[in-house]
């Protein structure tokens, strides 16, 4: 099902002739769609952003890029802003599209590989940019890696695959 995008958002990113996919995700945090011509990810945020979010994201992106961890850059609106609000008050932002950002690619993601990338990203954040969030977002502990690693260490996950993935993720993270 296609997502109706406010015309103000379309104009803000210059997407009048673009093709928009069905949402990739729609959950507790954001709704994300793939846009083609130009190729980008467009997100409608589920919660308001802290005023410093764009500066923090760019600082994180620089630190992770220096450590060769892939993270998509923010794309500005046509007027140079980092986000735009639609008529309902929802905030939208855009990111560069990675080569494999399609619904079919997400369906084929190997959970172990994704877990290793997540652990590598958090290790790089901890080591490379001494980043501490300036605000508490809508999801408790969202940016607290140690909290989630601790939960994985004590979780009673059903099935061998889940337990194996959790063990590998914790071990990979702890190797920093």
PDB file of N, CA, C and O in Angstrom, residues 14-67:
ATOM      1  N   UNK A  14      12.085  18.223  -3.796  1.00  0.00           N
ATOM      2  CA  UNK A  14      12.153  18.221  -5.252  1.00  0.00           C
ATOM      3  C   UNK A  14      11.773  16.882  -5.860  1.00  0.00           C
ATOM      4  O   UNK A  14      12.393  16.422  -6.816  1.00  0.00           O
ATOM      5  N   UNK A  15      10.729  16.256  -5.342  1.00  0.00           N
ATOM      6  CA  UNK A  15      10.355  14.908  -5.752  1.00  0.00           C
ATOM      7  C   UNK A  15       9.116  14.868  -6.644  1.00  0.00           C
ATOM      8  O   UNK A  15       8.445  13.839  -6.731  1.00  0.00           O
ATOM      9  N   UNK A  16       8.821  15.956  -7.314  1.00  0.00           N
ATOM     10  CA  UNK A  16       7.596  16.028  -8.107  1.00  0.00           C
ATOM     11  C   UNK A  16       7.498  14.925  -9.153  1.00  0.00           C
ATOM     12  O   UNK A  16       6.410  14.475  -9.490  1.00  0.00           O
ATOM     13  N   UNK A  17       8.619  14.444  -9.676  1.00  0.00           N
ATOM     14  CA  UNK A  17       8.592  13.412 -10.721  1.00  0.00           C
ATOM     15  C   UNK A  17       9.078  12.058 -10.206  1.00  0.00           C
ATOM     16  O   UNK A  17       9.282  11.138 -10.987  1.00  0.00           O
ATOM     17  N   UNK A  18       9.235  11.927  -8.904  1.00  0.00           N
ATOM     18  CA  UNK A  18       9.775  10.704  -8.315  1.00  0.00           C
ATOM     19  C   UNK A  18       8.719   9.612  -8.209  1.00  0.00           C
ATOM     20  O   UNK A  18       7.521   9.875  -8.230  1.00  0.00           O
ATOM     21  N   UNK A  19       9.200   8.389  -8.069  1.00  0.00           N
ATOM     22  CA  UNK A  19       8.362   7.226  -7.803  1.00  0.00           C
ATOM     23  C   UNK A  19       8.600   6.822  -6.359  1.00  0.00           C
ATOM     24  O   UNK A  19       9.744   6.674  -5.939  1.00  0.00           O
ATOM     25  N   UNK A  20       7.517   6.627  -5.619  1.00  0.00           N
ATOM     26  CA  UNK A  20       7.624   6.293  -4.203  1.00  0.00           C
ATOM     27  C   UNK A  20       7.128   4.871  -3.984  1.00  0.00           C
ATOM     28  O   UNK A  20       6.065   4.500  -4.478  1.00  0.00           O
ATOM     29  N   UNK A  21       7.906   4.074  -3.234  1.00  0.00           N
ATOM     30  CA  UNK A  21       7.518   2.694  -2.944  1.00  0.00           C
ATOM     31  C   UNK A  21       6.510   2.653  -1.803  1.00  0.00           C
ATOM     32  O   UNK A  21       6.246   3.644  -1.134  1.00  0.00           O
ATOM     33  N   UNK A  22       6.009   1.458  -1.560  1.00  0.00           N
ATOM     34  CA  UNK A  22       5.229   1.226  -0.342  1.00  0.00           C
ATOM     35  C   UNK A  22       6.195   1.335   0.833  1.00  0.00           C
ATOM     36  O   UNK A  22       7.412   1.162   0.673  1.00  0.00           O
ATOM     37  N   UNK A  23       5.701   1.641   2.025  1.00  0.00           N
ATOM     38  CA  UNK A  23       6.613   1.761   3.180  1.00  0.00           C
ATOM     39  C   UNK A  23       7.428   0.487   3.409  1.00  0.00           C
ATOM     40  O   UNK A  23       6.911  -0.622   3.306  1.00  0.00           O
ATOM     41  N   UNK A  24       8.721   0.680   3.711  1.00  0.00           N
ATOM     42  CA  UNK A  24       9.581  -0.440   4.082  1.00  0.00           C
ATOM     43  C   UNK A  24       9.276  -0.864   5.505  1.00  0.00           C
ATOM     44  O   UNK A  24       9.289  -2.031   5.844  1.00  0.00           O
ATOM     45  N   UNK A  25       9.090   0.132   6.346  1.00  0.00           N
ATOM     46  CA  UNK A  25       8.839  -0.129   7.760  1.00  0.00           C
ATOM     47  C   UNK A  25       7.764   0.809   8.235  1.00  0.00           C
ATOM     48  O   UNK A  25       7.615   1.913   7.722  1.00  0.00           O
ATOM     49  N   UNK A  26       7.033   0.375   9.189  1.00  0.00           N
ATOM     50  CA  UNK A  26       6.071   1.239   9.847  1.00  0.00           C
ATOM     51  C   UNK A  26       5.949   0.700  11.249  1.00  0.00           C
ATOM     52  O   UNK A  26       5.304  -0.310  11.471  1.00  0.00           O
ATOM     53  N   UNK A  27       6.646   1.338  12.162  1.00  0.00           N
ATOM     54  CA  UNK A  27       6.667   0.807  13.508  1.00  0.00           C
ATOM     55  C   UNK A  27       6.616   1.894  14.542  1.00  0.00           C
ATOM     56  O   UNK A  27       6.053   2.967  14.320  1.00  0.00           O
ATOM     57  N   UNK A  28       7.237   1.604  15.639  1.00  0.00           N
ATOM     58  CA  UNK A  28       7.209   2.493  16.794  1.00  0.00           C
ATOM     59  C   UNK A  28       8.004   3.766  16.549  1.00  0.00           C
ATOM     60  O   UNK A  28       7.760   4.779  17.184  1.00  0.00           O
ATOM     61  N   UNK A  29       8.951   3.715  15.637  1.00  0.00           N
ATOM     62  CA  UNK A  29       9.840   4.859  15.484  1.00  0.00           C
ATOM     63  C   UNK A  29       9.533   5.677  14.235  1.00  0.00           C
ATOM     64  O   UNK A  29       9.153   6.822  14.328  1.00  0.00           O
ATOM     65  N   UNK A  30       9.678   5.125  13.058  1.00  0.00           N
ATOM     66  CA  UNK A  30       9.507   5.893  11.828  1.00  0.00           C
ATOM     67  C   UNK A  30       8.811   5.062  10.758  1.00  0.00           C
ATOM     68  O   UNK A  30       8.779   3.842  10.830  1.00  0.00           O
ATOM     69  N   UNK A  31       8.323   5.752   9.735  1.00  0.00           N
ATOM     70  CA  UNK A  31       7.839   5.108   8.525  1.00  0.00           C
ATOM     71  C   UNK A  31       8.811   5.490   7.418  1.00  0.00           C
ATOM     72  O   UNK A  31       9.088   6.671   7.219  1.00  0.00           O
ATOM     73  N   UNK A  32       9.349   4.507   6.720  1.00  0.00           N
ATOM     74  CA  UNK A  32      10.379   4.740   5.713  1.00  0.00           C
ATOM     75  C   UNK A  32       9.914   4.248   4.353  1.00  0.00           C
ATOM     76  O   UNK A  32       9.397   3.141   4.238  1.00  0.00           O
ATOM     77  N   UNK A  33      10.111   5.074   3.319  1.00  0.00           N
ATOM     78  CA  UNK A  33       9.801   4.684   1.950  1.00  0.00           C
ATOM     79  C   UNK A  33      11.035   4.894   1.079  1.00  0.00           C
ATOM     80  O   UNK A  33      11.876   5.749   1.359  1.00  0.00           O
ATOM     81  N   UNK A  34      11.140   4.075   0.033  1.00  0.00           N
ATOM     82  CA  UNK A  34      12.194   4.249  -0.962  1.00  0.00           C
ATOM     83  C   UNK A  34      11.626   5.125  -2.067  1.00  0.00           C
ATOM     84  O   UNK A  34      10.508   4.923  -2.529  1.00  0.00           O
ATOM     85  N   UNK A  35      12.422   6.102  -2.469  1.00  0.00           N
ATOM     86  CA  UNK A  35      12.041   7.006  -3.551  1.00  0.00           C
ATOM     87  C   UNK A  35      13.046   6.795  -4.683  1.00  0.00           C
ATOM     88  O   UNK A  35      14.247   6.664  -4.442  1.00  0.00           O
ATOM     89  N   UNK A  36      12.550   6.752  -5.915  1.00  0.00           N
ATOM     90  CA  UNK A  36      13.437   6.617  -7.078  1.00  0.00           C
ATOM     91  C   UNK A  36      13.275   7.831  -7.983  1.00  0.00           C
ATOM     92  O   UNK A  36      12.176   8.346  -8.168  1.00  0.00           O
ATOM     93  N   UNK A  37      14.409   8.230  -8.533  1.00  0.00           N
ATOM     94  CA  UNK A  37      14.524   9.354  -9.472  1.00  0.00           C
ATOM     95  C   UNK A  37      14.082  10.668  -8.826  1.00  0.00           C
ATOM     96  O   UNK A  37      13.043  11.198  -9.195  1.00  0.00           O
ATOM     97  N   UNK A  38      14.860  11.195  -7.897  1.00  0.00           N
ATOM     98  CA  UNK A  38      16.164  10.735  -7.399  1.00  0.00           C
ATOM     99  C   UNK A  38      16.014   9.605  -6.382  1.00  0.00           C
ATOM    100  O   UNK A  38      14.974   9.443  -5.769  1.00  0.00           O
ATOM    101  N   UNK A  39      17.106   8.822  -6.226  1.00  0.00           N
ATOM    102  CA  UNK A  39      17.094   7.694  -5.305  1.00  0.00           C
ATOM    103  C   UNK A  39      17.429   8.156  -3.894  1.00  0.00           C
ATOM    104  O   UNK A  39      18.501   8.725  -3.650  1.00  0.00           O
ATOM    105  N   UNK A  40      16.519   7.904  -2.970  1.00  0.00           N
ATOM    106  CA  UNK A  40      16.732   8.267  -1.570  1.00  0.00           C
ATOM    107  C   UNK A  40      15.757   7.525  -0.680  1.00  0.00           C
ATOM    108  O   UNK A  40      14.815   6.901  -1.154  1.00  0.00           O
ATOM    109  N   UNK A  41      16.023   7.560   0.624  1.00  0.00           N
ATOM    110  CA  UNK A  41      15.085   7.065   1.628  1.00  0.00           C
ATOM    111  C   UNK A  41      14.406   8.281   2.238  1.00  0.00           C
ATOM    112  O   UNK A  41      15.072   9.249   2.604  1.00  0.00           O
ATOM    113  N   UNK A  42      13.111   8.230   2.351  1.00  0.00           N
ATOM    114  CA  UNK A  42      12.340   9.320   2.939  1.00  0.00           C
ATOM    115  C   UNK A  42      11.658   8.755   4.181  1.00  0.00           C
ATOM    116  O   UNK A  42      11.040   7.687   4.122  1.00  0.00           O
ATOM    117  N   UNK A  43      11.812   9.459   5.300  1.00  0.00           N
ATOM    118  CA  UNK A  43      11.229   8.985   6.552  1.00  0.00           C
ATOM    119  C   UNK A  43      10.251   9.994   7.131  1.00  0.00           C
ATOM    120  O   UNK A  43      10.567  11.176   7.224  1.00  0.00           O
ATOM    121  N   UNK A  44       9.114   9.468   7.569  1.00  0.00           N
ATOM    122  CA  UNK A  44       8.181  10.255   8.376  1.00  0.00           C
ATOM    123  C   UNK A  44       8.411   9.811   9.815  1.00  0.00           C
ATOM    124  O   UNK A  44       8.274   8.633  10.153  1.00  0.00           O
ATOM    125  N   UNK A  45       8.797  10.757  10.644  1.00  0.00           N
ATOM    126  CA  UNK A  45       9.156  10.433  12.016  1.00  0.00           C
ATOM    127  C   UNK A  45       7.910  10.301  12.885  1.00  0.00           C
ATOM    128  O   UNK A  45       6.972  11.088  12.766  1.00  0.00           O
ATOM    129  N   UNK A  46       7.938   9.335  13.757  1.00  0.00           N
ATOM    130  CA  UNK A  46       6.804   9.082  14.633  1.00  0.00           C
ATOM    131  C   UNK A  46       6.765  10.048  15.812  1.00  0.00           C
ATOM    132  O   UNK A  46       5.738  10.202  16.446  1.00  0.00           O
ATOM    133  N   UNK A  47       7.899  10.675  16.105  1.00  0.00           N
ATOM    134  CA  UNK A  47       7.989  11.555  17.272  1.00  0.00           C
ATOM    135  C   UNK A  47       8.776  12.809  16.908  1.00  0.00           C
ATOM    136  O   UNK A  47       9.630  12.775  16.028  1.00  0.00           O
ATOM    137  N   UNK A  48       8.544  13.902  17.614  1.00  0.00           N
ATOM    138  CA  UNK A  48       9.302  15.126  17.338  1.00  0.00           C
ATOM    139  C   UNK A  48      10.795  14.925  17.606  1.00  0.00           C
ATOM    140  O   UNK A  48      11.183  14.118  18.446  1.00  0.00           O
ATOM    141  N   UNK A  49      11.602  15.664  16.888  1.00  0.00           N
ATOM    142  CA  UNK A  49      13.054  15.582  17.041  1.00  0.00           C
ATOM    143  C   UNK A  49      13.570  16.668  17.966  1.00  0.00           C
ATOM    144  O   UNK A  49      13.033  17.776  18.007  1.00  0.00           O
ATOM    145  N   UNK A  50      14.630  16.346  18.667  1.00  0.00           N
ATOM    146  CA  UNK A  50      15.343  17.335  19.463  1.00  0.00           C
ATOM    147  C   UNK A  50      15.969  18.338  18.497  1.00  0.00           C
ATOM    148  O   UNK A  50      16.419  17.959  17.404  1.00  0.00           O
ATOM    149  N   UNK A  51      16.033  19.621  18.844  1.00  0.00           N
ATOM    150  CA  UNK A  51      16.595  20.605  17.917  1.00  0.00           C
ATOM    151  C   UNK A  51      18.020  20.291  17.450  1.00  0.00           C
ATOM    152  O   UNK A  51      18.410  20.686  16.360  1.00  0.00           O
ATOM    153  N   UNK A  52      18.788  19.567  18.243  1.00  0.00           N
ATOM    154  CA  UNK A  52      20.184  19.274  17.877  1.00  0.00           C
ATOM    155  C   UNK A  52      20.334  17.987  17.081  1.00  0.00           C
ATOM    156  O   UNK A  52      21.452  17.570  16.789  1.00  0.00           O
ATOM    157  N   UNK A  53      19.241  17.362  16.665  1.00  0.00           N
ATOM    158  CA  UNK A  53      19.335  16.042  16.045  1.00  0.00           C
ATOM    159  C   UNK A  53      20.207  16.013  14.799  1.00  0.00           C
ATOM    160  O   UNK A  53      20.990  15.086  14.608  1.00  0.00           O
ATOM    161  N   UNK A  54      20.088  16.993  13.932  1.00  0.00           N
ATOM    162  CA  UNK A  54      20.853  16.964  12.676  1.00  0.00           C
ATOM    163  C   UNK A  54      22.345  17.093  12.948  1.00  0.00           C
ATOM    164  O   UNK A  54      23.156  16.382  12.343  1.00  0.00           O
ATOM    165  N   UNK A  55      22.719  17.987  13.865  1.00  0.00           N
ATOM    166  CA  UNK A  55      24.139  18.119  14.222  1.00  0.00           C
ATOM    167  C   UNK A  55      24.667  16.825  14.821  1.00  0.00           C
ATOM    168  O   UNK A  55      25.766  16.379  14.503  1.00  0.00           O
ATOM    169  N   UNK A  56      23.883  16.200  15.696  1.00  0.00           N
ATOM    170  CA  UNK A  56      24.304  14.939  16.303  1.00  0.00           C
ATOM    171  C   UNK A  56      24.444  13.844  15.241  1.00  0.00           C
ATOM    172  O   UNK A  56      25.407  13.088  15.245  1.00  0.00           O
ATOM    173  N   UNK A  57      23.474  13.758  14.347  1.00  0.00           N
ATOM    174  CA  UNK A  57      23.536  12.729  13.308  1.00  0.00           C
ATOM    175  C   UNK A  57      24.782  12.925  12.447  1.00  0.00           C
ATOM    176  O   UNK A  57      25.503  11.958  12.144  1.00  0.00           O
ATOM    177  N   UNK A  58      25.063  14.153  12.061  1.00  0.00           N
ATOM    178  CA  UNK A  58      26.223  14.399  11.205  1.00  0.00           C
ATOM    179  C   UNK A  58      27.526  14.110  11.945  1.00  0.00           C
ATOM    180  O   UNK A  58      28.482  13.612  11.353  1.00  0.00           O
ATOM    181  N   UNK A  59      27.580  14.373  13.240  1.00  0.00           N
ATOM    182  CA  UNK A  59      28.765  14.051  14.033  1.00  0.00           C
ATOM    183  C   UNK A  59      28.953  12.528  14.082  1.00  0.00           C
ATOM    184  O   UNK A  59      30.062  12.017  13.910  1.00  0.00           O
ATOM    185  N   UNK A  60      27.863  11.821  14.302  1.00  0.00           N
ATOM    186  CA  UNK A  60      27.922  10.356  14.319  1.00  0.00           C
ATOM    187  C   UNK A  60      28.342   9.835  12.948  1.00  0.00           C
ATOM    188  O   UNK A  60      29.196   8.950  12.838  1.00  0.00           O
ATOM    189  N   UNK A  61      27.772  10.398  11.894  1.00  0.00           N
ATOM    190  CA  UNK A  61      28.113   9.946  10.543  1.00  0.00           C
ATOM    191  C   UNK A  61      29.602  10.131  10.261  1.00  0.00           C
ATOM    192  O   UNK A  61      30.254   9.240   9.726  1.00  0.00           O
ATOM    193  N   UNK A  62      30.155  11.284  10.635  1.00  0.00           N
ATOM    194  CA  UNK A  62      31.599  11.510  10.410  1.00  0.00           C
ATOM    195  C   UNK A  62      32.440  10.485  11.172  1.00  0.00           C
ATOM    196  O   UNK A  62      33.384   9.916  10.624  1.00  0.00           O
ATOM    197  N   UNK A  63      32.100  10.238  12.436  1.00  0.00           N
ATOM    198  CA  UNK A  63      32.869   9.292  13.243  1.00  0.00           C
ATOM    199  C   UNK A  63      32.784   7.880  12.674  1.00  0.00           C
ATOM    200  O   UNK A  63      33.796   7.175  12.584  1.00  0.00           O
ATOM    201  N   UNK A  64      31.593   7.461  12.279  1.00  0.00           N
ATOM    202  CA  UNK A  64      31.442   6.106  11.742  1.00  0.00           C
ATOM    203  C   UNK A  64      32.090   5.966  10.372  1.00  0.00           C
ATOM    204  O   UNK A  64      32.687   4.928  10.063  1.00  0.00           O
ATOM    205  N   UNK A  65      32.005   6.995   9.561  1.00  0.00           N
ATOM    206  CA  UNK A  65      32.637   6.960   8.243  1.00  0.00           C
ATOM    207  C   UNK A  65      34.147   6.798   8.373  1.00  0.00           C
ATOM    208  O   UNK A  65      34.772   6.038   7.630  1.00  0.00           O
ATOM    209  N   UNK A  66      34.747   7.483   9.333  1.00  0.00           N
ATOM    210  CA  UNK A  66      36.189   7.349   9.566  1.00  0.00           C
ATOM    211  C   UNK A  66      36.570   5.924   9.964  1.00  0.00           C
ATOM    212  O   UNK A  66      37.691   5.501   9.750  1.00  0.00           O
ATOM    213  N   UNK A  67      35.630   5.199  10.547  1.00  0.00           N
ATOM    214  CA  UNK A  67      35.888   3.821  10.952  1.00  0.00           C
ATOM    215  C   UNK A  67      35.317   2.813   9.948  1.00  0.00           C
ATOM    216  O   UNK A  67      35.193   1.636  10.235  1.00  0.00           O
TER     217      UNK A  67
END
